[in-house]
Structure formats: C-alpha cells, structure tokens
Amino acid sequence: MENKQSSSPASFVDSTVVPGDVVLDLSSMTSQTIKLGGGLRQDCDAISAMKAGTLRFSKPNKYWIESSQKRYVPCVEDTILGIVVDSKADNFLIDIKGPAMGFLPVLAFEGGTRRNIPKFEVGTLLYLRVVKANSGMNPELSCTDASGKAAEFGPLKDGYMFETSTGLSRKLLSSPTCPVLEALGKKLSFEIAVGLNGRVWLYDLMDSLVVVLLRETKK
C-alpha cells in the first residue's frame, strides 16, 4: 500500500495520520524553516508520521502529532511537571513520566552559580522546560525560559497534583481557553499548571470549592 503524499504544508494539518504517512515535503518549502515536534521524523526531504494521531501546527513554524497516551515522549520546548527523585553533584534526577529519567543541571536556573545551588527534597514538584530530547539519551531540563529567565518555572508548593493522559493535557492548554477551566474560573479562585507530560497541578481549588458549596447550601 502506498503512503499518502502531501501536496502542501497544510494538507494534513488537523487531519488524522498513521505511521508512514508523508505529511510534509521540504522540497516545496525551501524558503521556510520548520520545527518538528513529537511523532514526526525527517528522511531527506520527507517528513513522515511515526505514530497515529492528529497533525497539529502552531505559529510560526512548529508541527507535531497529537495523540492521547499515558506514557509521555519528551520533545524540545515542552513544558512539563517533574518530580525530583534524586540529587547529584551536578544535576537532579527528575521523573517526567516518560521512558527515561530527565536530568536538571544544578545551574539551569536564572542566575544559577555554584554558590547558590538550589536544594530540593525528594518528591519536590517542579515546573520545567525540555531543552534537549535525543533518542537514547536522558532528556535535559531547565527551570528557565529560552532567554534564561525564571518566568513561571521552578518548584510548585502546596496544592494538589494529579495525572492524566497527554491528550487531555493538551486540551487544557488549548486556545481558546478550555471550556472546563473557563467555567471553573467564573466561580472559583485557583492557580493551575499543566504539563504536556500528563500532569496537572492545582492550588487552592479545594478551599474555593468548599466556599462555593457553603454558599449554595445557605440559599
């Protein structure tokens, strides 16, 4: 059976693809630079699917295959929630819910130096960015954005963390705002951090929920 061929960069965007489908032809995109996300691989000028799912595109130039799965496959620039499982002299070992542990260099923090190395206990929950994700190697993580600023990255204190599928995580991060989060935000006061690796952290949701329930019972 012949592979489906892409006639233009937009041919398969938002469509279902299966392993082997050629979704992009770089020979027809000579003036463009693209970024490949999870589920895609390059073979000369052909970009093909490695797994079944929906081909997605985000401006300005990133393509990936979105699918719902329990095990996370790391991809560069993904934002994830990781759990500290061990600390070494030069890095922290992080459980990222993937096939291998990630490592977080002790200097991968804003203004990080040998004099101000952070100390994290085993079990600490961190909001992280994937900076390297090569096959056969442990993913490298960072607590800074691309410009070296801490931004929202770092430890997440208190709150409640639960796990879900990677597909649901992407839906929670979708634009426009996920209808569930939009509805909750109208009645509850809470903070949320969603990792593309299928982990979600909520802060103050339960307390706010109790307040809402008390108000309803008094009516």
XYZ file of N, CA, C and O in Angstrom:
876
model
N 0.849 -1.192 0.000
C 0.000 0.000 0.000
C 0.881 1.236 0.000
O 1.814 1.345 0.799
N 0.600 2.208 -0.850
C 1.423 3.393 -0.961
C 1.106 4.387 0.137
O -0.025 4.514 0.594
N 2.153 5.105 0.568
C 1.952 6.147 1.556
C 1.228 7.321 0.924
O 1.415 7.635 -0.240
N 0.412 7.998 1.723
C -0.226 9.213 1.255
C 0.820 10.300 1.131
O 1.708 10.416 1.952
N 0.744 11.103 0.086
C 1.698 12.176 -0.132
C 1.033 13.524 0.139
O -0.132 13.726 -0.161
N 1.802 14.452 0.687
C 1.289 15.770 0.989
C 1.519 16.708 -0.177
O 2.631 16.850 -0.650
N 0.471 17.364 -0.654
C 0.583 18.289 -1.769
C 0.931 19.691 -1.313
O 1.420 20.499 -2.082
N 0.697 20.022 -0.049
C 1.025 21.331 0.501
C 1.217 21.182 1.996
O 0.746 20.223 2.596
N 1.912 22.159 2.656
C 2.156 22.058 4.091
C 0.895 21.921 4.921
O 0.917 21.359 6.009
N -0.232 22.450 4.408
C -1.469 22.424 5.185
C -2.337 21.207 4.894
O -3.413 21.057 5.464
N -1.895 20.317 4.002
C -2.731 19.204 3.560
C -3.229 18.334 4.698
O -4.380 17.915 4.718
N -2.346 18.021 5.664
C -2.713 17.098 6.722
C -2.963 17.780 8.058
O -3.297 17.107 9.038
N -2.771 19.086 8.157
C -2.967 19.783 9.428
C -4.401 19.589 9.914
O -5.363 19.760 9.153
N -4.534 19.177 11.187
C -5.829 18.890 11.823
C -6.500 17.650 11.254
O -7.700 17.438 11.470
N -5.732 16.824 10.528
C -6.269 15.565 9.995
C -5.595 14.382 10.693
O -4.486 14.499 11.218
N -6.271 13.251 10.670
C -5.720 12.042 11.273
C -4.661 11.424 10.355
O -4.882 11.298 9.140
N -3.531 11.055 10.921
C -2.456 10.419 10.162
C -2.059 9.125 10.864
O -2.346 8.927 12.046
N -1.407 8.253 10.128
C -0.942 6.981 10.675
C 0.544 6.833 10.357
O 1.071 7.533 9.478
N 1.246 5.933 11.055
C 2.681 5.753 10.792
C 2.973 5.485 9.318
O 2.310 4.675 8.678
N 3.933 6.212 8.768
C 4.311 6.059 7.376
C 3.777 7.142 6.461
O 4.298 7.350 5.366
N 2.741 7.857 6.900
C 2.213 8.950 6.081
C 3.262 10.048 5.923
O 3.857 10.496 6.911
N 3.493 10.486 4.698
C 4.373 11.623 4.443
C 3.517 12.880 4.551
O 2.673 13.147 3.695
N 3.728 13.645 5.593
C 2.844 14.774 5.877
C 3.395 16.104 5.379
O 2.635 17.067 5.205
N 4.717 16.176 5.163
C 5.332 17.407 4.660
C 6.420 17.064 3.657
O 7.155 16.085 3.828
N 6.545 17.892 2.627
C 7.589 17.736 1.616
C 8.464 18.984 1.650
O 8.053 20.059 1.206
N 9.659 18.851 2.201
C 10.538 20.008 2.382
C 11.021 20.596 1.060
O 11.404 21.763 1.005
N 10.998 19.807 -0.013
C 11.451 20.327 -1.312
C 10.541 21.436 -1.822
O 10.946 22.262 -2.640
N 9.302 21.459 -1.322
C 8.365 22.511 -1.729
C 8.296 23.633 -0.696
O 7.473 24.542 -0.815
N 9.182 23.549 0.334
C 9.189 24.551 1.400
C 10.600 25.100 1.598
O 11.063 25.279 2.720
N 11.280 25.343 0.493
C 12.703 25.734 0.555
C 12.955 27.045 1.276
O 14.029 27.265 1.814
N 11.960 27.917 1.300
C 12.161 29.225 1.926
C 11.683 29.262 3.375
O 11.669 30.317 4.005
N 11.314 28.102 3.912
C 10.776 28.056 5.271
C 11.654 27.206 6.185
O 12.261 26.232 5.746
N 11.694 27.592 7.428
C 12.356 26.800 8.468
C 11.278 26.287 9.401
O 10.463 27.071 9.898
N 11.244 24.987 9.632
C 10.198 24.419 10.477
C 10.814 23.690 11.665
O 11.976 23.288 11.644
N 9.995 23.533 12.712
C 10.378 22.773 13.897
C 9.494 21.535 13.973
O 8.281 21.631 13.800
N 10.122 20.393 14.224
C 9.379 19.138 14.322
C 9.166 18.768 15.774
O 10.117 18.712 16.559
N 7.929 18.506 16.110
C 7.605 18.062 17.447
C 7.477 16.550 17.509
O 7.923 15.820 16.610
N 6.852 16.071 18.578
C 6.720 14.639 18.780
C 5.927 13.935 17.698
O 4.960 14.473 17.156
N 6.354 12.712 17.368
C 5.631 11.889 16.420
C 6.024 12.058 14.973
O 5.461 11.400 14.101
N 7.007 12.927 14.696
C 7.435 13.167 13.317
C 8.927 12.872 13.168
O 9.709 13.040 14.111
N 9.325 12.458 11.967
C 10.735 12.243 11.692
C 11.055 12.689 10.268
O 10.182 12.730 9.391
N 12.315 13.041 10.054
C 12.739 13.521 8.734
C 13.592 12.477 8.041
O 14.517 11.919 8.620
N 13.289 12.229 6.776
C 14.075 11.345 5.925
C 14.310 12.080 4.613
O 13.429 12.125 3.754
N 15.489 12.694 4.485
C 15.787 13.588 3.353
C 14.779 14.743 3.341
O 14.677 15.457 4.311
N 14.009 14.874 2.268
C 13.050 15.973 2.188
C 11.656 15.594 2.670
O 10.743 16.425 2.643
N 11.496 14.361 3.104
C 10.169 13.894 3.520
C 10.040 13.895 5.045
O 10.912 13.404 5.755
N 8.961 14.476 5.527
C 8.612 14.426 6.951
C 7.456 13.455 7.093
O 6.375 13.663 6.516
N 7.667 12.387 7.832
C 6.636 11.357 7.943
C 6.208 11.137 9.384
O 6.918 11.481 10.333
N 5.016 10.551 9.522
C 4.455 10.269 10.838
C 5.064 8.997 11.416
O 5.288 8.025 10.699
N 5.326 9.032 12.716
C 5.848 7.858 13.420
C 4.791 7.189 14.282
O 5.007 6.094 14.795
N 3.663 7.869 14.465
C 2.593 7.300 15.273
C 1.257 7.829 14.771
O 1.194 8.803 14.016
N 0.192 7.157 15.176
C -1.142 7.599 14.782
C -1.590 8.761 15.653
O -1.277 8.828 16.841
N -2.321 9.679 15.028
C -2.821 10.826 15.771
C -3.260 11.916 14.818
O -3.519 11.665 13.637
N -3.338 13.136 15.336
C -3.753 14.294 14.545
C -2.573 15.229 14.352
O -1.910 15.603 15.324
N -2.296 15.588 13.106
C -1.201 16.510 12.816
C -1.620 17.923 13.221
O -2.662 18.419 12.805
N -0.791 18.553 14.055
C -1.080 19.905 14.519
C -0.003 20.874 14.055
O 1.137 20.480 13.795
N -0.384 22.145 13.995
C 0.543 23.213 13.602
C 0.331 24.411 14.508
O -0.812 24.766 14.818
N 1.412 25.012 14.980
C 1.320 26.250 15.743
C 2.279 27.262 15.146
O 3.396 26.909 14.732
N 1.830 28.488 15.082
C 2.648 29.547 14.504
C 3.850 29.832 15.394
O 3.768 29.721 16.611
N 5.011 30.137 14.828
C 5.151 30.388 13.399
C 5.481 29.157 12.552
O 5.227 29.136 11.365
N 6.045 28.084 13.169
C 6.582 27.044 12.295
C 6.695 25.659 12.918
O 7.537 24.873 12.510
N 5.889 25.339 13.910
C 6.039 24.048 14.579
C 4.927 23.083 14.185
O 3.744 23.436 14.175
N 5.331 21.833 13.854
C 4.406 20.750 13.542
C 4.625 19.605 14.528
O 5.763 19.317 14.914
N 3.557 18.933 14.909
C 3.673 17.747 15.749
C 2.422 16.897 15.591
O 1.424 17.351 15.041
N 2.507 15.661 16.091
C 1.343 14.770 16.059
C 0.776 14.668 17.471
O 1.486 14.310 18.411
N -0.473 15.001 17.576
C -1.154 14.975 18.868
C -1.923 13.672 19.019
O -2.692 13.279 18.147
N -1.661 12.988 20.110
C -2.377 11.749 20.399
C -2.495 11.615 21.907
O -1.769 12.266 22.653
N -3.420 10.821 22.327
C -3.634 10.626 23.754
C -2.952 9.342 24.195
O -3.256 8.255 23.698
N -1.992 9.467 25.109
C -1.258 8.298 25.581
C -0.856 8.510 27.027
O -0.775 9.636 27.516
N -0.630 7.417 27.728
C -0.281 7.506 29.138
C 1.202 7.829 29.325
O 1.575 8.595 30.208
N 2.066 7.240 28.473
C 3.496 7.486 28.626
C 3.912 8.675 27.769
O 3.635 8.728 26.577
N 4.588 9.585 28.388
C 4.998 10.812 27.719
C 6.282 10.597 26.921
O 7.216 9.946 27.389
N 6.334 11.150 25.712
C 7.530 11.125 24.876
C 8.081 12.553 24.831
O 7.437 13.444 24.274
N 9.255 12.805 25.423
C 9.779 14.172 25.526
C 10.046 14.803 24.167
O 10.446 14.141 23.215
N 9.822 16.127 24.109
C 10.077 16.908 22.911
C 10.618 18.270 23.326
O 10.164 18.843 24.324
N 11.585 18.780 22.590
C 12.207 20.058 22.916
C 11.160 21.168 22.987
O 10.256 21.237 22.156
N 11.293 22.007 24.012
C 10.426 23.149 24.293
C 9.102 22.769 24.948
O 8.277 23.640 25.237
N 8.890 21.487 25.239
C 7.707 21.101 26.007
C 7.819 21.654 27.423
O 8.902 21.703 28.004
N 6.700 22.065 27.988
C 6.653 22.447 29.398
C 5.997 21.296 30.155
O 4.916 20.833 29.784
N 6.644 20.839 31.218
C 6.204 19.631 31.902
C 6.282 19.805 33.417
O 6.892 20.744 33.922
N 5.655 18.862 34.123
C 5.762 18.783 35.578
C 6.605 17.566 35.917
O 6.291 16.451 35.497
N 7.689 17.790 36.652
C 8.585 16.700 37.023
C 8.711 16.570 38.529
O 8.520 17.536 39.272
N 9.044 15.375 38.971
C 9.204 15.091 40.404
C 10.646 14.706 40.677
O 11.202 13.808 40.027
N 11.266 15.374 41.637
C 12.656 15.086 41.994
C 12.738 13.706 42.646
O 12.028 13.418 43.620
N 13.618 12.846 42.113
C 13.785 11.503 42.673
C 15.175 11.299 43.263
O 15.390 10.376 44.052
N 16.126 12.159 42.893
C 17.486 12.035 43.440
C 18.266 13.301 43.088
O 17.910 14.041 42.161
N 19.317 13.568 43.831
C 20.168 14.730 43.549
C 21.624 14.281 43.501
O 22.069 13.468 44.312
N 22.351 14.789 42.515
C 23.764 14.503 42.340
C 24.553 15.801 42.470
O 23.993 16.873 42.674
N 25.855 15.697 42.324
C 26.697 16.887 42.454
C 26.406 17.904 41.366
O 26.434 19.117 41.615
N 26.094 17.421 40.158
C 25.914 18.338 39.030
C 24.485 18.459 38.529
O 24.192 19.338 37.710
N 23.584 17.580 38.975
C 22.224 17.651 38.473
C 21.243 16.945 39.401
O 21.632 16.220 40.316
N 19.981 17.191 39.138
C 18.893 16.492 39.820
C 18.284 15.490 38.838
O 18.139 15.783 37.650
N 17.946 14.307 39.327
C 17.242 13.325 38.505
C 15.742 13.548 38.679
O 15.244 13.649 39.808
N 15.041 13.619 37.549
C 13.633 14.007 37.563
C 12.764 12.948 36.887
O 13.045 12.521 35.769
N 11.701 12.550 37.574
C 10.698 11.662 36.985
C 9.776 12.518 36.129
O 9.073 13.401 36.643
N 9.780 12.291 34.812
C 8.955 13.089 33.904
C 7.820 12.274 33.287
O 7.198 12.700 32.333
N 7.581 11.085 33.825
C 6.505 10.213 33.337
C 6.791 9.744 31.914
O 5.888 9.558 31.111
N 8.072 9.574 31.598
C 8.480 9.148 30.272
C 9.267 7.851 30.316
O 9.382 7.212 31.369
N 9.850 7.458 29.195
C 10.606 6.202 29.143
C 11.926 6.270 29.899
O 12.504 5.232 30.209
N 12.424 7.467 30.181
C 13.684 7.618 30.906
C 13.600 8.828 31.822
O 12.791 9.740 31.611
N 14.441 8.827 32.856
C 14.509 9.961 33.755
C 15.093 11.173 33.036
O 15.950 11.051 32.167
N 14.614 12.357 33.391
C 15.226 13.573 32.896
C 16.272 14.048 33.887
O 16.270 13.637 35.052
N 17.209 14.884 33.421
C 18.166 15.462 34.367
C 18.129 16.977 34.281
O 18.030 17.566 33.210
N 18.173 17.586 35.450
C 18.118 19.035 35.582
C 19.447 19.522 36.135
O 19.747 19.314 37.315
N 20.289 20.154 35.309
C 21.576 20.669 35.799
C 21.364 21.649 36.942
O 20.408 22.431 36.943
N 22.258 21.627 37.919
C 22.116 22.497 39.087
C 22.268 23.966 38.728
O 21.909 24.844 39.522
N 22.785 24.259 37.535
C 22.947 25.647 37.101
C 21.845 26.094 36.138
O 21.888 27.216 35.622
N 20.856 25.225 35.909
C 19.792 25.535 34.946
C 18.674 26.351 35.584
O 17.485 26.044 35.444
N 19.081 27.389 36.298
C 18.157 28.300 36.953
C 18.603 29.729 36.662
O 19.774 29.969 36.368
N 17.694 30.672 36.747
C 18.058 32.062 36.494
C 19.147 32.507 37.468
O 19.001 32.395 38.688
N 20.258 32.992 36.914
C 21.368 33.438 37.741
C 22.066 32.313 38.481
O 22.753 32.555 39.478
N 21.909 31.076 37.980
C 22.478 29.930 38.679
C 24.002 29.940 38.699
O 24.652 30.113 37.678
N 24.585 29.776 39.885
C 26.038 29.657 40.067
C 26.306 28.568 41.094
O 25.390 28.074 41.758
N 27.559 28.212 41.239
C 27.940 27.191 42.218
C 27.691 27.657 43.653
O 27.622 26.843 44.571
N 27.536 28.937 43.830
C 27.344 29.475 45.179
C 25.878 29.476 45.611
O 25.595 29.609 46.806
N 24.982 29.390 44.681
C 23.554 29.422 45.047
C 22.779 28.257 44.432
O 21.698 28.435 43.882
N 23.357 27.072 44.510
C 22.688 25.869 44.003
C 21.442 25.591 44.837
O 21.508 25.538 46.069
N 20.290 25.426 44.198
C 19.063 25.156 44.963
C 19.096 23.773 45.601
O 19.781 22.866 45.115
N 18.352 23.632 46.661
C 18.244 22.347 47.337
C 16.796 21.891 47.292
O 15.911 22.578 47.778
N 16.595 20.727 46.677
C 15.249 20.169 46.559
C 15.206 18.802 47.237
O 16.073 17.964 47.009
N 14.189 18.587 48.034
C 13.995 17.276 48.648
C 13.387 16.314 47.633
O 12.748 16.736 46.663
N 13.610 15.036 47.852
C 12.976 14.019 47.003
C 11.461 14.177 47.102
O 10.905 14.318 48.189
N 10.806 14.194 45.960
C 9.364 14.377 45.938
C 8.925 15.784 45.571
O 7.737 16.018 45.337
N 9.875 16.729 45.491
C 9.539 18.104 45.127
C 9.000 18.153 43.698
O 9.567 17.546 42.787
N 7.913 18.869 43.511
C 7.293 19.015 42.190
C 7.822 20.278 41.527
O 7.816 21.354 42.122
N 8.296 20.152 40.270
C 8.876 21.278 39.543
C 8.168 21.490 38.212
O 7.774 20.540 37.544
N 8.037 22.755 37.842
C 7.545 23.108 36.512
C 8.763 23.382 35.645
O 9.588 24.246 35.970
N 8.917 22.627 34.547
C 10.173 22.584 33.804
C 9.970 22.757 32.307
O 8.866 22.612 31.791
N 11.077 23.033 31.641
C 11.095 23.111 30.174
C 12.099 22.095 29.644
O 13.203 21.971 30.184
N 11.730 21.355 28.605
C 12.632 20.388 27.981
C 13.545 21.138 27.014
O 13.074 21.825 26.111
N 14.866 21.018 27.189
C 15.806 21.725 26.308
C 16.534 20.781 25.355
O 16.990 21.206 24.291
N 16.641 19.500 25.724
C 17.233 18.511 24.821
C 16.475 17.211 24.972
O 16.166 16.786 26.084
N 16.167 16.562 23.844
C 15.432 15.297 23.869
C 15.876 14.441 22.691
O 15.204 14.383 21.663
N 17.022 13.788 22.853
C 17.558 12.945 21.800
C 17.310 11.475 22.110
O 17.353 11.053 23.270
N 17.054 10.698 21.073
C 16.803 9.273 21.251
C 17.999 8.590 21.892
O 19.149 8.818 21.512
N 17.722 7.777 22.913
C 18.787 7.046 23.580
C 19.509 7.819 24.662
O 20.457 7.316 25.263
N 19.066 9.056 24.929
C 19.696 9.885 25.950
C 18.638 10.402 26.915
O 17.474 10.565 26.551
N 19.053 10.645 28.155
C 18.127 11.226 29.117
C 17.818 12.673 28.738
O 18.732 13.440 28.437
N 16.561 13.053 28.736
C 16.197 14.429 28.384
C 16.825 15.432 29.350
O 16.907 15.184 30.555
N 17.280 16.561 28.808
C 17.821 17.633 29.637
C 16.735 18.662 29.889
O 15.999 19.055 28.985
N 16.639 19.113 31.136
C 15.571 20.014 31.551
C 16.140 21.339 32.046
O 17.344 21.454 32.312
N 15.269 22.319 32.176
C 15.688 23.627 32.662
C 14.553 24.287 33.424
O 13.373 24.024 33.154
N 14.919 25.167 34.369
C 13.935 25.960 35.094
C 13.972 27.409 34.624
O 13.716 28.338 35.394
N 14.309 27.617 33.353
C 14.291 28.953 32.754
C 13.633 28.873 31.384
O 13.531 27.799 30.788
N 13.225 30.041 30.881
C 12.709 30.086 29.521
C 13.883 30.214 28.555
O 15.048 30.164 28.962
N 13.597 30.399 27.269
C 14.658 30.435 26.267
C 15.615 31.604 26.456
O 16.754 31.558 25.999
N 15.164 32.655 27.151
C 16.010 33.827 27.375
C 16.790 33.750 28.683
O 17.512 34.678 29.035
N 16.627 32.632 29.412
C 17.359 32.459 30.659
C 16.656 33.010 31.887
O 17.220 33.020 32.974
N 15.402 33.442 31.732
C 14.634 33.984 32.842
C 13.818 32.881 33.511
O 13.391 31.930 32.875
N 13.586 33.045 34.799
C 12.844 32.023 35.548
C 11.400 31.925 35.070
O 10.830 30.827 35.047
N 10.813 33.078 34.686
C 9.417 33.102 34.251
C 8.557 32.355 35.278
O 8.637 32.612 36.463
N 7.749 31.403 34.817
C 6.885 30.659 35.736
C 7.505 29.341 36.188
O 6.878 28.575 36.925
N 8.729 29.056 35.761
C 9.343 27.764 36.060
C 9.914 27.701 37.478
O 10.296 28.714 38.047
N 9.966 26.480 38.016
C 10.512 26.283 39.348
C 9.626 25.389 40.186
O 8.714 24.718 39.678
N 9.860 25.352 41.508
C 9.078 24.473 42.386
C 7.639 24.932 42.528
O 7.343 26.125 42.545
N 6.731 23.962 42.619
C 5.312 24.222 42.848
C 4.979 23.754 44.263
O 5.019 22.557 44.545
N 4.679 24.698 45.131
C 4.464 24.371 46.541
C 2.985 24.242 46.862
O 2.138 24.893 46.254
N 2.717 23.388 47.845
C 1.344 23.135 48.286
C 0.507 22.627 47.107
O 1.033 22.011 46.199
N -0.767 22.899 47.125
C -1.609 22.474 46.024
C -1.763 20.961 45.928
O -1.409 20.207 46.826
N -2.286 20.541 44.796
C -2.595 19.126 44.557
C -2.219 18.771 43.129
O -2.560 19.497 42.195
N -1.507 17.660 42.960
C -1.092 17.217 41.626
C -1.781 15.903 41.282
O -1.862 14.999 42.107
N -2.296 15.808 40.047
C -2.865 14.546 39.592
C -2.400 14.279 38.172
O -1.949 15.180 37.465
N -2.499 13.016 37.767
C -2.034 12.610 36.445
C -3.211 12.328 35.520
O -4.279 11.897 35.951
N -2.977 12.591 34.232
C -3.995 12.357 33.224
C -3.299 11.946 31.931
O -2.085 11.727 31.918
N -4.022 11.850 30.845
C -3.411 11.496 29.569
C -2.756 12.728 28.955
O -3.091 13.867 29.292
N -1.808 12.507 28.053
C -1.161 13.629 27.388
C -2.153 14.376 26.502
O -2.043 15.593 26.316
N -3.129 13.672 25.960
C -4.139 14.306 25.127
C -4.977 15.305 25.905
O -5.252 16.417 25.437
N -5.388 14.932 27.125
C -6.182 15.840 27.946
C -5.350 17.048 28.365
O -5.853 18.173 28.425
N -4.063 16.832 28.626
C -3.193 17.955 28.984
C -3.157 18.986 27.870
O -3.230 20.193 28.122
N -3.039 18.521 26.637
C -3.012 19.461 25.507
C -4.345 20.192 25.363
O -4.380 21.377 25.006
N -5.444 19.505 25.664
C -6.749 20.167 25.587
C -6.862 21.260 26.644
O -7.441 22.324 26.400
N -6.319 21.006 27.834
C -6.359 22.010 28.892
C -5.528 23.235 28.536
O -5.790 24.343 29.006
N -4.511 23.035 27.688
C -3.639 24.135 27.277
C -4.078 24.772 25.964
O -3.403 25.673 25.459
N -5.175 24.302 25.411
C -5.597 24.755 24.090
C -6.042 26.214 24.111
O -6.347 26.796 25.159
N -6.055 26.817 22.955
C -6.540 28.183 22.771
C -7.644 28.155 21.726
O -7.452 27.586 20.638
N -8.819 28.739 21.999
C -9.184 29.495 23.207
C -9.230 28.616 24.453
O -9.107 27.396 24.355
N -9.417 29.260 25.606
C -9.365 28.561 26.885
C -10.307 27.366 26.928
O -11.448 27.442 26.452
N -9.808 26.280 27.504
C -10.613 25.069 27.658
C -11.930 25.417 28.369
O -11.916 26.092 29.405
N -13.086 24.980 27.833
C -14.389 25.318 28.435
C -14.489 24.935 29.918
O -15.116 25.658 30.703
N -13.879 23.824 30.316
C -13.942 23.395 31.718
C -13.235 24.415 32.608
O -13.765 24.832 33.645
N -12.026 24.834 32.214
C -11.289 25.812 33.017
C -11.989 27.163 33.010
O -11.988 27.878 34.020
N -12.579 27.518 31.885
C -13.285 28.794 31.797
C -14.486 28.813 32.738
O -14.744 29.805 33.423
N -15.213 27.688 32.798
C -16.375 27.598 33.682
C -15.958 27.634 35.146
O -16.582 28.312 35.968
N -14.886 26.910 35.484
C -14.399 26.911 36.869
C -13.922 28.295 37.281
O -14.132 28.734 38.408
N -13.257 28.989 36.344
C -12.710 30.301 36.658
C -13.765 31.335 36.975
O -13.474 32.349 37.620
N -14.988 31.116 36.549
C -16.071 32.060 36.822
C -16.560 31.961 38.264
O -17.172 32.901 38.785
N -16.313 30.822 38.916
C -16.803 30.638 40.280
C -15.701 30.391 41.304
O -15.891 30.646 42.491
N -14.562 29.894 40.842
C -13.510 29.509 41.777
C -12.247 30.330 41.577
O -11.946 30.782 40.482
N -11.516 30.513 42.667
C -10.218 31.188 42.606
C -9.127 30.134 42.754
O -9.021 29.495 43.799
N -8.360 29.922 41.696
C -7.324 28.893 41.762
C -6.203 29.186 40.773
O -6.358 29.988 39.853
N -5.065 28.538 40.990
C -3.941 28.581 40.073
C -3.753 27.180 39.504
O -4.011 26.186 40.184
N -3.295 27.107 38.265
C -3.118 25.805 37.629
C -1.845 25.799 36.796
O -1.472 26.817 36.211
N -1.155 24.676 36.813
C -0.003 24.453 35.940
C -0.217 23.110 35.262
O -0.429 22.097 35.928
N -0.198 23.115 33.942
C -0.451 21.901 33.167
C 0.822 21.485 32.442
O 1.422 22.287 31.726
N 1.242 20.256 32.643
C 2.412 19.729 31.952
C 1.989 18.892 30.758
O 1.020 18.126 30.837
N 2.708 19.031 29.659
C 2.395 18.237 28.471
C 2.686 16.754 28.679
O 2.375 15.936 27.818
N 3.295 16.417 29.812
C 3.569 15.015 30.116
C 2.432 14.357 30.889
O 2.590 13.271 31.456
N 1.257 14.995 30.933
C 0.103 14.365 31.566
C 0.040 14.539 33.062
O -0.465 13.665 33.768
N 0.532 15.679 33.559
C 0.419 16.010 34.981
C -0.179 17.399 35.121
O 0.161 18.305 34.358
N -1.047 17.548 36.104
C -1.718 18.829 36.338
C -1.607 19.174 37.816
O -1.829 18.323 38.685
N -1.248 20.427 38.097
C -1.135 20.928 39.480
C -2.167 22.013 39.703
O -2.321 22.920 38.877
N -2.906 21.907 40.817
C -3.915 22.900 41.186
C -3.612 23.438 42.573
O -3.229 22.680 43.474
N -3.792 24.733 42.728
C -3.576 25.343 44.037
C -4.827 26.089 44.483
O -5.379 26.896 43.727
N -5.265 25.807 45.712
C -6.383 26.495 46.345
C -7.733 26.143 45.739
O -8.736 26.782 46.040
N -7.783 25.146 44.877
C -9.057 24.772 44.268
C -10.023 24.196 45.304
O -11.197 24.556 45.349
N -9.533 23.307 46.160
C -10.415 22.653 47.108
C -11.018 23.646 48.091
O -12.194 23.590 48.415
N -10.195 24.584 48.605
C -10.713 25.584 49.535
C -11.786 26.434 48.872
O -12.816 26.748 49.458
N -11.544 26.838 47.640
C -12.522 27.646 46.917
C -13.796 26.846 46.670
O -14.903 27.385 46.742
N -13.630 25.562 46.385
C -14.790 24.719 46.129
C -15.650 24.607 47.379
O -16.880 24.642 47.311
N -15.008 24.489 48.546
C -15.749 24.413 49.802
C -16.563 25.686 50.013
O -17.729 25.650 50.419
N -15.959 26.846 49.728
C -16.664 28.119 49.880
C -17.895 28.167 48.996
O -18.978 28.582 49.414
N -17.743 27.732 47.752
C -18.873 27.730 46.824
C -19.982 26.810 47.322
O -21.168 27.148 47.288
N -19.595 25.622 47.815
C -20.599 24.679 48.314
C -21.339 25.232 49.522
O -22.549 25.070 49.657
N -20.620 25.930 50.423
C -21.254 26.524 51.593
C -22.265 27.598 51.193
O -23.341 27.703 51.752
N -21.902 28.377 50.181
C -22.814 29.416 49.695
C -24.073 28.800 49.122
O -25.188 29.290 49.324
N -23.891 27.684 48.388
C -25.045 27.047 47.768
C -25.991 26.454 48.822
O -27.198 26.473 48.663
N -25.422 25.900 49.893
C -26.260 25.269 50.913
C -27.058 26.288 51.736
O -28.060 25.946 52.348
N -26.590 27.552 51.772
C -27.279 28.592 52.543
C -28.438 29.220 51.765
O -29.213 29.991 52.302
N -28.504 28.941 50.459
C -29.573 29.537 49.653
C -30.928 28.875 49.957
O -30.997 27.717 50.290
